[in-house]
Amino acid sequence: MKKRPIIHFLLALALTGTAIPPVVAANLQSDHATAATRQKVVIQVSDNDPKKWALALNNAQNVQEDIGKGNVDIEIVAYGPGLPILKLDSPVGNRVEDAIASGIKVVACENTMRKTNLTKDDMLPKLDYVKSGVPEIMHKQQQGYAYIRP
Amino acid sequence: MKKRPIIHFLLALALTGTAIPPVVAANLQSDHATAATRQKVVIQVSDNDPKKWALALNNAQNVQEDIGKGNVDIEIVAYGPGLPILKLDSPVGNRVEDAIASGIKVVACENTMRKTNLTKDDMLPKLDYVKSGVPEIMHKQQQGYAYIRP
Amino acid sequence: MKKRPIIHFLLALALTGTAIPPVVAANLQSDHATAATRQKVVIQVSDNDPKKWALALNNAQNVQEDIGKGNVDIEIVAYGPGLPILKLDSPVGNRVEDAIASGIKVVACENTMRKTNLTKDDMLPKLDYVKSGVPEIMHKQQQGYAYIRP
């Protein structure tokens, strides 16, 4: 999808009979390389099961170690029965904070919070919030994120 | 993928030296907008767990509320141990019927039905049927549907 | 993604004013057909639950039967709590071996093996191995594989 504008630009060039300047060709090449190496993954947490929470955090950490922190965007989305992973009293709270500190985006579903009478005061610090968890996960997939459901 | 024919058409125009008529350019623009706003999601139900069934139905409902009924195609596919969500005696039968009434496509796996000696007479009304659940989910992903496994 | 080089080639032809030879056009057509029919799916096994293992193997088998062995690439990736599906003492070991014999690629996560003190001698024969399971699943999704999490 991201390449569309470039294709349209090239088509415009083709239609007007303009040659591609060398600098554009070079940029196309490097854009290609960046797109190929940059990776993205959204990890869903929707079970009320601390073992699954630990697994999700392990998965995120392994991805960072394997691909390299700087080469991958990781987002963990907790919703429904999985939301308590992000509460102040979460048994894996320290690990969630470590994940955020290492650059992983951790997102809570406000819809679940409202239904379970939770406010941001009940939650771990430095979380991100979305109106609803599932549409966020859909949106990420549409943006090219791989989906992992531990 | 959907844009391929347009790209081929544009290439054909380019190859023959034809300019793009303004009306075609305008249509390209509006197609683009439609593709960007229309969303699609396939929700898998493969656990024999009424709590998971309720969660799947909640997820579908939240997506409709969040994105707007008219802006999203939602398909729930039940197979294997999850098929009983769609039986006449399903504890969430009323909610499945409500989901179908609100425009959500709900699909039963005939392969699972055959293996568990169920016929359409054993199932809720107004379901859709596919030969096999997993290939259906694969097909939807290939068509650009996001995948949610509650 | 696979079509990019062809598009670039066509653009190059367009830019240089060269017509597409009929043989190239014919190949494009047949490539298109192949890309449309060839299907790919990665199946994740991450639960320590023999029922889930059987379900994953059933899913793979159904996909082969439904789509046709020769028309689909299937890869099962086991990691974390799901890795024991691939141990020598796996209760579904025979079925895993049958799956491999029928052309399904079955992959073990070496990261999980190291953490659980397993070597290849503890594992079923003819497995494939990857450094880490989740990045493998991400990579497959990026390559256009559908994702199934039974």
Tab-separated table of C-alpha atoms in Angstrom:
chain	number	residue	atom	x	y	z
A	1	MET	CA	0.000	0.000	0.000
A	2	LYS	CA	2.763	2.409	0.972
A	3	LYS	CA	4.281	2.107	-2.490
A	4	ARG	CA	1.140	3.301	-4.279
A	5	PRO	CA	2.086	6.982	-4.307
A	6	ILE	CA	5.488	6.115	-5.741
A	7	ILE	CA	3.865	3.974	-8.407
A	8	HIS	CA	1.473	6.797	-9.236
A	9	PHE	CA	4.406	9.185	-9.383
A	10	LEU	CA	6.256	6.836	-11.718
A	11	LEU	CA	3.150	6.471	-13.839
A	12	ALA	CA	2.854	10.224	-14.021
A	13	LEU	CA	6.440	10.357	-15.167
A	14	ALA	CA	5.734	7.641	-17.707
A	15	LEU	CA	2.634	9.410	-18.974
A	16	THR	CA	4.477	12.657	-19.435
A	17	GLY	CA	7.472	10.922	-20.944
A	18	THR	CA	9.811	12.160	-18.224
A	19	ALA	CA	12.815	10.015	-17.314
A	20	ILE	CA	13.341	9.032	-13.656
A	21	PRO	CA	16.127	11.167	-12.208
A	22	PRO	CA	18.920	9.041	-10.707
A	23	VAL	CA	18.339	10.482	-7.219
A	24	VAL	CA	14.707	9.289	-7.267
A	25	ALA	CA	15.760	5.828	-8.378
A	26	ALA	CA	18.275	5.709	-5.513
A	27	ASN	CA	15.623	6.751	-2.986
A	28	LEU	CA	13.251	4.123	-4.284
A	29	GLN	CA	15.952	1.560	-3.679
A	30	SER	CA	16.581	2.652	-0.084
A	31	ASP	CA	12.852	2.956	0.678
A	32	HIS	CA	12.523	-0.578	-0.513
A	33	ALA	CA	15.271	-1.731	1.834
A	34	THR	CA	13.708	0.071	4.806
A	35	ALA	CA	10.278	-1.362	4.116
A	36	ALA	CA	11.776	-4.833	3.880
A	37	THR	CA	13.652	-4.709	7.192
A	38	ARG	CA	11.256	-2.742	9.403
A	39	GLN	CA	8.856	-5.137	11.101
A	40	LYS	CA	5.664	-4.594	13.042
A	41	VAL	CA	3.580	-6.826	15.278
A	42	VAL	CA	0.472	-6.426	17.402
A	43	ILE	CA	0.121	-8.878	20.286
A	44	GLN	CA	-3.361	-9.502	21.683
A	45	VAL	CA	-4.030	-10.170	25.373
A	46	SER	CA	-7.638	-11.211	25.920
A	47	ASP	CA	-7.390	-14.077	28.429
A	48	ASN	CA	-7.714	-13.661	32.178
A	49	ASP	CA	-4.704	-15.875	32.719
A	50	PRO	CA	-1.405	-14.662	34.210
A	51	LYS	CA	0.430	-17.468	32.396
A	52	LYS	CA	-0.796	-16.050	29.086
A	53	TRP	CA	0.239	-12.573	30.227
A	54	ALA	CA	3.774	-13.817	30.928
A	55	LEU	CA	3.813	-15.555	27.545
A	56	ALA	CA	2.722	-12.376	25.739
A	57	LEU	CA	5.488	-10.418	27.461
A	58	ASN	CA	8.017	-13.172	26.672
A	59	ASN	CA	6.928	-13.098	23.025
A	60	ALA	CA	7.405	-9.345	22.816
A	61	GLN	CA	10.824	-9.557	24.471
A	62	ASN	CA	11.957	-12.385	22.195
A	63	VAL	CA	10.898	-10.419	19.138
A	64	GLN	CA	12.946	-7.443	20.317
A	65	GLU	CA	15.981	-9.632	20.969
A	66	ASP	CA	15.655	-11.540	17.738
A	67	ILE	CA	14.918	-8.720	15.319
A	68	GLY	CA	16.562	-5.903	17.268
A	69	LYS	CA	14.772	-3.215	19.265
A	70	GLY	CA	15.351	-0.618	16.592
A	71	ASN	CA	13.973	-2.745	13.773
A	72	VAL	CA	10.529	-3.619	15.062
A	73	ASP	CA	7.409	-1.831	16.290
A	74	ILE	CA	5.646	-3.900	18.949
A	75	GLU	CA	2.222	-3.100	20.341
A	76	ILE	CA	0.485	-5.129	23.046
A	77	VAL	CA	-3.294	-4.579	23.202
A	78	ALA	CA	-5.175	-5.790	26.295
A	79	TYR	CA	-8.960	-5.955	26.290
A	80	GLY	CA	-11.880	-7.876	27.760
A	81	PRO	CA	-10.836	-10.580	30.213
A	82	GLY	CA	-7.183	-9.739	29.452
A	83	LEU	CA	-7.345	-6.152	30.673
A	84	PRO	CA	-6.266	-6.944	34.283
A	85	ILE	CA	-2.712	-7.521	32.990
A	86	LEU	CA	-2.532	-3.722	33.021
A	87	LYS	CA	-4.041	-3.018	36.431
A	88	LEU	CA	-1.916	-1.585	39.238
A	89	ASP	CA	-2.155	-4.908	41.047
A	90	SER	CA	-1.150	-6.976	37.981
A	91	PRO	CA	1.112	-9.884	38.984
A	92	VAL	CA	3.274	-9.016	35.957
A	93	GLY	CA	3.134	-5.238	36.504
A	94	ASN	CA	6.907	-4.888	36.754
A	95	ARG	CA	7.369	-6.709	33.486
A	96	VAL	CA	4.783	-4.496	31.768
A	97	GLU	CA	6.664	-1.416	32.959
A	98	ASP	CA	9.943	-2.913	31.714
A	99	ALA	CA	8.325	-3.582	28.332
A	100	ILE	CA	7.171	0.034	28.053
A	101	ALA	CA	10.618	1.260	29.112
A	102	SER	CA	12.175	-0.830	26.326
A	103	GLY	CA	10.003	0.810	23.680
A	104	ILE	CA	7.028	-1.528	23.472
A	105	LYS	CA	3.680	0.263	23.204
A	106	VAL	CA	1.171	-1.156	25.685
A	107	VAL	CA	-2.458	-0.276	25.081
A	108	ALA	CA	-5.527	-0.581	27.304
A	109	CYS	CA	-9.111	-0.793	26.020
A	110	GLU	CA	-11.195	2.021	27.530
A	111	ASN	CA	-14.380	0.203	26.588
A	112	THR	CA	-13.434	-2.688	28.877
A	113	MET	CA	-12.375	-0.246	31.583
A	114	ARG	CA	-15.775	1.447	31.518
A	115	LYS	CA	-17.627	-1.891	31.655
A	116	THR	CA	-15.515	-3.045	34.610
A	117	ASN	CA	-15.608	0.282	36.476
A	118	LEU	CA	-11.914	1.016	36.122
A	119	THR	CA	-10.365	4.453	35.712
A	120	LYS	CA	-6.827	5.374	34.705
A	121	ASP	CA	-6.039	5.662	38.428
A	122	ASP	CA	-6.499	1.898	38.675
A	123	MET	CA	-4.046	1.234	35.894
A	124	LEU	CA	-0.269	0.974	35.524
A	125	PRO	CA	1.538	4.179	34.556
A	126	LYS	CA	2.644	5.085	31.022
A	127	LEU	CA	0.033	2.999	29.233
A	128	ASP	CA	-1.539	4.092	25.989
A	129	TYR	CA	-5.316	4.077	25.734
A	130	VAL	CA	-7.714	3.380	22.874
A	131	LYS	CA	-11.478	3.696	22.786
A	132	SER	CA	-11.882	0.006	21.937
A	133	GLY	CA	-9.353	-2.819	21.715
A	134	VAL	CA	-10.538	-4.896	18.766
A	135	PRO	CA	-10.836	-2.000	16.298
A	136	GLU	CA	-7.286	-1.011	17.325
A	137	ILE	CA	-6.029	-4.514	16.495
A	138	MET	CA	-7.910	-4.435	13.182
A	139	HIS	CA	-6.395	-1.054	12.388
A	140	LYS	CA	-2.885	-2.293	13.103
A	141	GLN	CA	-3.363	-5.311	10.828
A	142	GLN	CA	-4.518	-2.972	8.102
A	143	GLN	CA	-1.309	-1.003	8.602
A	144	GLY	CA	0.692	-4.150	7.899
A	145	TYR	CA	1.281	-5.345	11.452
A	146	ALA	CA	1.546	-9.098	11.903
A	147	TYR	CA	-0.880	-10.456	14.494
A	148	ILE	CA	0.124	-12.723	17.340
A	149	ARG	CA	-2.415	-14.151	19.760
A	150	PRO	CA	-0.383	-15.995	22.436
B	1	MET	CA	-4.577	-6.480	-4.933
B	2	LYS	CA	-7.791	-4.810	-5.976
B	3	LYS	CA	-5.875	-1.995	-7.603
B	4	ARG	CA	-3.986	-4.274	-9.986
B	5	PRO	CA	-6.445	-3.971	-12.849
B	6	ILE	CA	-6.331	-0.195	-12.528
B	7	ILE	CA	-2.561	-0.244	-12.553
B	8	HIS	CA	-2.612	-2.469	-15.623
B	9	PHE	CA	-5.088	-0.125	-17.239
B	10	LEU	CA	-2.881	2.857	-16.450
B	11	LEU	CA	0.112	0.990	-17.799
B	12	ALA	CA	-1.801	0.238	-20.955
B	13	LEU	CA	-2.585	3.913	-21.271
B	14	ALA	CA	1.062	4.749	-20.652
B	15	LEU	CA	2.220	2.223	-23.229
B	16	THR	CA	-0.099	3.570	-25.857
B	17	GLY	CA	0.710	7.148	-24.926
B	18	THR	CA	-2.889	7.916	-23.973
B	19	ALA	CA	-3.546	10.536	-21.303
B	20	ILE	CA	-5.745	9.630	-18.324
B	21	PRO	CA	-9.196	11.183	-18.826
B	22	PRO	CA	-10.164	13.398	-15.845
B	23	VAL	CA	-13.209	11.227	-15.069
B	24	VAL	CA	-10.984	8.162	-14.623
B	25	ALA	CA	-8.639	10.095	-12.349
B	26	ALA	CA	-11.645	11.193	-10.261
B	27	ASN	CA	-12.900	7.618	-9.947
B	28	LEU	CA	-9.478	6.430	-8.886
B	29	GLN	CA	-9.565	9.011	-6.122
B	30	SER	CA	-13.002	7.977	-4.857
B	31	ASP	CA	-12.165	4.262	-5.037
B	32	HIS	CA	-9.162	5.007	-2.922
B	33	ALA	CA	-11.294	6.764	-0.308
B	34	THR	CA	-13.776	3.892	-0.170
B	35	ALA	CA	-11.042	1.304	0.212
B	36	ALA	CA	-9.532	3.336	3.046
B	37	THR	CA	-12.707	3.657	5.130
B	38	ARG	CA	-14.383	0.284	4.563
B	39	GLN	CA	-13.196	-2.200	7.157
B	40	LYS	CA	-13.457	-5.974	7.350
B	41	VAL	CA	-12.858	-8.495	10.099
B	42	VAL	CA	-13.218	-12.241	10.508
B	43	ILE	CA	-13.693	-13.480	14.080
B	44	GLN	CA	-12.809	-17.096	14.845
B	45	VAL	CA	-14.720	-19.198	17.379
B	46	SER	CA	-12.958	-22.517	17.972
B	47	ASP	CA	-13.188	-22.997	21.750
B	48	ASN	CA	-15.902	-24.984	23.487
B	49	ASP	CA	-16.306	-22.226	26.054
B	50	PRO	CA	-19.455	-20.113	26.424
B	51	LYS	CA	-17.366	-17.302	27.943
B	52	LYS	CA	-15.338	-17.151	24.736
B	53	TRP	CA	-18.575	-17.196	22.741
B	54	ALA	CA	-19.875	-14.197	24.657
B	55	LEU	CA	-16.536	-12.452	24.163
B	56	ALA	CA	-16.618	-13.072	20.405
B	57	LEU	CA	-20.128	-11.622	20.216
B	58	ASN	CA	-19.096	-8.649	22.394
B	59	ASN	CA	-16.122	-8.044	20.101
B	60	ALA	CA	-18.335	-8.036	17.015
B	61	GLN	CA	-20.833	-5.697	18.660
B	62	ASN	CA	-18.111	-3.309	19.825
B	63	VAL	CA	-16.643	-3.178	16.341
B	64	GLN	CA	-20.056	-2.277	14.923
B	65	GLU	CA	-20.577	0.434	17.529
B	66	ASP	CA	-17.090	1.803	17.179
B	67	ILE	CA	-16.686	1.829	13.419
B	68	GLY	CA	-20.371	2.067	12.489
B	69	LYS	CA	-22.542	-0.771	11.185
B	70	GLY	CA	-22.430	0.570	7.650
B	71	ASN	CA	-18.638	0.844	7.553
B	72	VAL	CA	-17.551	-2.654	8.452
B	73	ASP	CA	-18.066	-6.219	7.237
B	74	ILE	CA	-17.981	-8.649	10.138
B	75	GLU	CA	-17.928	-12.409	9.767
B	76	ILE	CA	-17.911	-14.861	12.664
B	77	VAL	CA	-16.718	-18.364	11.742
B	78	ALA	CA	-17.371	-21.221	14.182
B	79	TYR	CA	-15.653	-24.558	13.731
B	80	GLY	CA	-14.326	-27.533	15.656
B	81	PRO	CA	-14.944	-27.318	19.420
B	82	GLY	CA	-16.467	-23.849	18.867
B	83	LEU	CA	-19.306	-25.020	16.631
B	84	PRO	CA	-21.833	-25.517	19.482
B	85	ILE	CA	-22.119	-21.718	19.767
B	86	LEU	CA	-24.396	-22.092	16.725
B	87	LYS	CA	-26.535	-25.006	17.853
B	88	LEU	CA	-30.227	-24.530	18.625
B	89	ASP	CA	-29.493	-25.087	22.308
B	90	SER	CA	-26.602	-22.584	22.398
B	91	PRO	CA	-26.617	-20.601	25.658
B	92	VAL	CA	-25.922	-17.482	23.574
B	93	GLY	CA	-28.394	-18.366	20.797
B	94	ASN	CA	-30.396	-15.173	21.244
B	95	ARG	CA	-27.287	-13.081	20.926
B	96	VAL	CA	-26.218	-14.936	17.774
B	97	GLU	CA	-29.632	-14.204	16.250
B	98	ASP	CA	-29.315	-10.543	17.255
B	99	ALA	CA	-25.886	-10.414	15.638
B	100	ILE	CA	-27.245	-11.816	12.367
B	101	ALA	CA	-30.178	-9.369	12.499
B	102	SER	CA	-27.704	-6.502	12.849
B	103	GLY	CA	-25.860	-7.492	9.697
B	104	ILE	CA	-23.094	-9.723	11.012
B	105	LYS	CA	-22.482	-12.821	8.897
B	106	VAL	CA	-22.336	-15.942	11.063
B	107	VAL	CA	-20.850	-19.022	9.450
B	108	ALA	CA	-20.921	-22.690	10.481
B	109	CYS	CA	-18.356	-25.289	9.377
B	110	GLU	CA	-20.124	-28.173	7.626
B	111	ASN	CA	-17.070	-30.353	8.074
B	112	THR	CA	-17.410	-30.112	11.863
B	113	MET	CA	-21.163	-30.683	11.585
B	114	ARG	CA	-20.606	-33.900	9.658
B	115	LYS	CA	-18.012	-35.154	12.162
B	116	THR	CA	-20.324	-34.405	15.094
B	117	ASN	CA	-23.475	-35.764	13.445
B	118	LEU	CA	-25.254	-32.421	13.219
B	119	THR	CA	-27.597	-31.336	10.449
B	120	LYS	CA	-28.944	-27.886	9.659
B	121	ASP	CA	-32.047	-28.847	11.670
B	122	ASP	CA	-29.861	-28.846	14.780
B	123	MET	CA	-28.574	-25.355	14.121
B	124	LEU	CA	-29.818	-21.811	14.699
B	125	PRO	CA	-31.746	-20.230	11.829
B	126	LYS	CA	-30.267	-17.812	9.268
B	127	LEU	CA	-26.710	-19.083	9.529
B	128	ASP	CA	-24.379	-19.213	6.576
B	129	TYR	CA	-22.574	-22.455	5.864
B	130	VAL	CA	-19.156	-23.243	4.435
B	131	LYS	CA	-17.654	-26.582	3.536
B	132	SER	CA	-14.778	-26.079	5.978
B	133	GLY	CA	-14.090	-23.340	8.535
B	134	VAL	CA	-10.326	-22.837	8.361
B	135	PRO	CA	-10.126	-22.429	4.566
B	136	GLU	CA	-12.932	-19.852	4.898
B	137	ILE	CA	-10.897	-17.891	7.460
B	138	MET	CA	-7.820	-18.119	5.222
B	139	HIS	CA	-9.849	-16.890	2.270
B	140	LYS	CA	-11.155	-13.912	4.222
B	141	GLN	CA	-7.636	-12.935	5.298
B	142	GLN	CA	-6.569	-13.103	1.663
B	143	GLN	CA	-9.424	-10.741	0.853
B	144	GLY	CA	-8.002	-8.205	3.317
B	145	TYR	CA	-10.045	-9.075	6.386
B	146	ALA	CA	-8.336	-8.520	9.721
B	147	TYR	CA	-8.314	-11.636	11.912
B	148	ILE	CA	-9.441	-11.675	15.519
B	149	ARG	CA	-9.227	-14.787	17.646
B	150	PRO	CA	-10.900	-13.879	20.963
C	1	MET	CA	4.727	-7.651	-3.233
C	2	LYS	CA	5.791	-10.353	-5.667
C	3	LYS	CA	4.408	-8.348	-8.563
C	4	ARG	CA	6.666	-5.345	-7.907
C	5	PRO	CA	9.506	-6.479	-10.153
C	6	ILE	CA	7.027	-7.054	-12.960
C	7	ILE	CA	5.525	-3.632	-12.438
C	8	HIS	CA	8.982	-2.085	-12.453
C	9	PHE	CA	9.783	-3.991	-15.599
C	10	LEU	CA	6.584	-2.772	-17.233
C	11	LEU	CA	7.350	0.755	-16.110
C	12	ALA	CA	10.803	0.459	-17.595
C	13	LEU	CA	9.200	-0.664	-20.851
C	14	ALA	CA	6.763	2.223	-20.647
C	15	LEU	CA	9.507	4.722	-19.971
C	16	THR	CA	11.560	3.523	-22.884
C	17	GLY	CA	8.536	3.301	-25.134
C	18	THR	CA	8.973	-0.417	-25.715
C	19	ALA	CA	5.891	-2.524	-26.384
C	20	ILE	CA	5.245	-5.645	-24.240
C	21	PRO	CA	6.110	-8.734	-26.301
C	22	PRO	CA	3.149	-11.159	-26.482
C	23	VAL	CA	5.100	-13.900	-24.693
C	24	VAL	CA	5.659	-11.638	-21.671
C	25	ALA	CA	1.989	-10.694	-21.580
C	26	ALA	CA	1.070	-14.381	-21.637
C	27	ASN	CA	3.433	-15.140	-18.765
C	28	LEU	CA	2.010	-12.283	-16.746
C	29	GLN	CA	-1.402	-13.806	-17.190
C	30	SER	CA	-0.323	-17.247	-16.035
C	31	ASP	CA	1.636	-15.819	-13.084
C	32	HIS	CA	-1.510	-14.051	-12.078
C	33	ALA	CA	-3.489	-17.271	-12.147
C	34	THR	CA	-0.871	-19.059	-10.066
C	35	ALA	CA	-0.723	-16.300	-7.478
C	36	ALA	CA	-4.507	-16.336	-7.200
C	37	THR	CA	-4.863	-20.077	-6.598
C	38	ARG	CA	-1.769	-20.817	-4.495
C	39	GLN	CA	-2.637	-20.485	-0.818
C	40	LYS	CA	-0.490	-20.302	2.298
C	41	VAL	CA	-1.217	-20.617	5.991
C	42	VAL	CA	0.806	-20.620	9.201
C	43	ILE	CA	-0.776	-22.420	12.151
C	44	GLN	CA	0.381	-21.473	15.640
C	45	VAL	CA	0.642	-23.987	18.485
C	46	SER	CA	1.368	-22.230	21.785
C	47	ASP	CA	-0.897	-24.015	24.277
C	48	ASN	CA	0.201	-26.916	26.451
C	49	ASP	CA	-2.987	-28.776	25.623
C	50	PRO	CA	-3.091	-32.039	23.628
C	51	LYS	CA	-6.671	-31.217	22.532
C	52	LYS	CA	-5.394	-28.043	20.912
C	53	TRP	CA	-2.581	-30.029	19.312
C	54	ALA	CA	-5.082	-32.442	17.789
C	55	LEU	CA	-7.175	-29.498	16.605
C	56	ALA	CA	-4.174	-27.839	14.953
C	57	LEU	CA	-3.357	-31.081	13.137
C	58	ASN	CA	-7.005	-31.516	12.136
C	59	ASN	CA	-7.049	-27.960	10.785
C	60	ALA	CA	-3.945	-28.578	8.700
C	61	GLN	CA	-5.349	-31.839	7.354
C	62	ASN	CA	-8.706	-30.256	6.499
C	63	VAL	CA	-6.979	-27.448	4.639
C	64	GLN	CA	-5.029	-29.973	2.592
C	65	GLU	CA	-8.187	-31.942	1.801
C	66	ASP	CA	-10.231	-28.880	1.024
C	67	ILE	CA	-7.778	-26.889	-1.065
C	68	GLY	CA	-5.701	-29.780	-2.349
C	69	LYS	CA	-2.226	-30.745	-1.137
C	70	GLY	CA	-0.570	-29.293	-4.203
C	71	ASN	CA	-2.303	-25.926	-3.901
C	72	VAL	CA	-1.399	-24.859	-0.396
C	73	ASP	CA	1.720	-24.314	1.711
C	74	ILE	CA	1.054	-25.168	5.356
C	75	GLU	CA	3.451	-24.437	8.183
C	76	ILE	CA	2.821	-25.367	11.813
C	77	VAL	CA	4.955	-23.422	14.307
C	78	ALA	CA	5.171	-24.669	17.903
C	79	TYR	CA	6.664	-22.490	20.601
C	80	GLY	CA	6.441	-21.744	24.324
C	81	PRO	CA	3.964	-23.965	26.163
C	82	GLY	CA	3.026	-25.545	22.807
C	83	LEU	CA	6.474	-26.935	22.049
C	84	PRO	CA	5.860	-30.362	23.682
C	85	ILE	CA	3.608	-31.262	20.722
C	86	LEU	CA	6.929	-31.902	18.953
C	87	LYS	CA	8.730	-33.900	21.626
C	88	LEU	CA	9.518	-37.577	21.104
C	89	ASP	CA	6.941	-38.462	23.762
C	90	SER	CA	4.204	-36.284	22.231
C	91	PRO	CA	0.801	-37.986	22.466
C	92	VAL	CA	0.164	-36.876	18.866
C	93	GLY	CA	3.665	-37.737	17.635
C	94	ASN	CA	2.412	-40.158	15.001
C	95	ARG	CA	0.078	-37.553	13.611
C	96	VAL	CA	2.883	-34.966	13.479
C	97	GLU	CA	4.999	-37.429	11.505
C	98	ASP	CA	2.076	-38.090	9.160
C	99	ALA	CA	1.644	-34.348	8.659
C	100	ILE	CA	5.312	-33.949	7.718
C	101	ALA	CA	5.077	-36.948	5.385
C	102	SER	CA	2.131	-35.306	3.633
C	103	GLY	CA	4.095	-32.131	2.932
C	104	ILE	CA	3.269	-29.945	5.917
C	105	LYS	CA	6.247	-28.053	7.311
C	106	VAL	CA	6.460	-28.441	11.092
C	107	VAL	CA	8.722	-26.000	12.895
C	108	ALA	CA	10.122	-26.008	16.443
C	109	CYS	CA	11.276	-22.887	18.301
C	110	GLU	CA	14.917	-23.309	19.386
C	111	ASN	CA	14.520	-20.476	21.868
C	112	THR	CA	11.890	-22.468	23.764
C	113	MET	CA	14.032	-25.608	23.494
C	114	ARG	CA	16.988	-23.839	25.105
C	115	LYS	CA	14.833	-22.454	27.916
C	116	THR	CA	13.357	-25.890	28.625
C	117	ASN	CA	16.648	-27.786	28.285
C	118	LEU	CA	15.661	-29.718	25.190
C	119	THR	CA	17.978	-30.732	22.367
C	120	LYS	CA	17.125	-32.057	18.917
C	121	ASP	CA	17.612	-35.553	20.348
C	122	ASP	CA	14.505	-34.980	22.467
C	123	MET	CA	12.415	-34.035	19.461
C	124	LEU	CA	10.513	-35.881	16.745
C	125	PRO	CA	12.437	-36.558	13.526
C	126	LYS	CA	12.222	-34.451	10.348
C	127	LEU	CA	11.213	-31.231	12.082
C	128	ASP	CA	12.347	-27.840	10.864
C	129	TYR	CA	13.924	-25.482	13.369
C	130	VAL	CA	13.893	-21.717	13.719
C	131	LYS	CA	15.779	-19.532	16.167
C	132	SER	CA	12.547	-18.124	17.583
C	133	GLY	CA	8.904	-19.002	16.913
C	134	VAL	CA	7.115	-15.657	16.990
C	135	PRO	CA	9.440	-13.879	14.535
C	136	GLU	CA	8.947	-16.872	12.204
C	137	ILE	CA	5.165	-16.449	12.394
C	138	MET	CA	5.521	-12.701	11.774
C	139	HIS	CA	7.763	-13.387	8.801
C	140	LYS	CA	5.254	-15.798	7.305
C	141	GLN	CA	2.431	-13.288	7.661
C	142	GLN	CA	4.595	-10.712	5.891
C	143	GLN	CA	5.044	-13.231	3.083
C	144	GLY	CA	1.265	-13.387	2.651
C	145	TYR	CA	0.501	-16.422	4.780
C	146	ALA	CA	-2.881	-16.425	6.493
C	147	TYR	CA	-2.645	-16.938	10.255
C	148	ILE	CA	-4.644	-19.523	12.151
C	149	ARG	CA	-4.449	-19.836	15.911
C	150	PRO	CA	-6.564	-22.899	16.830
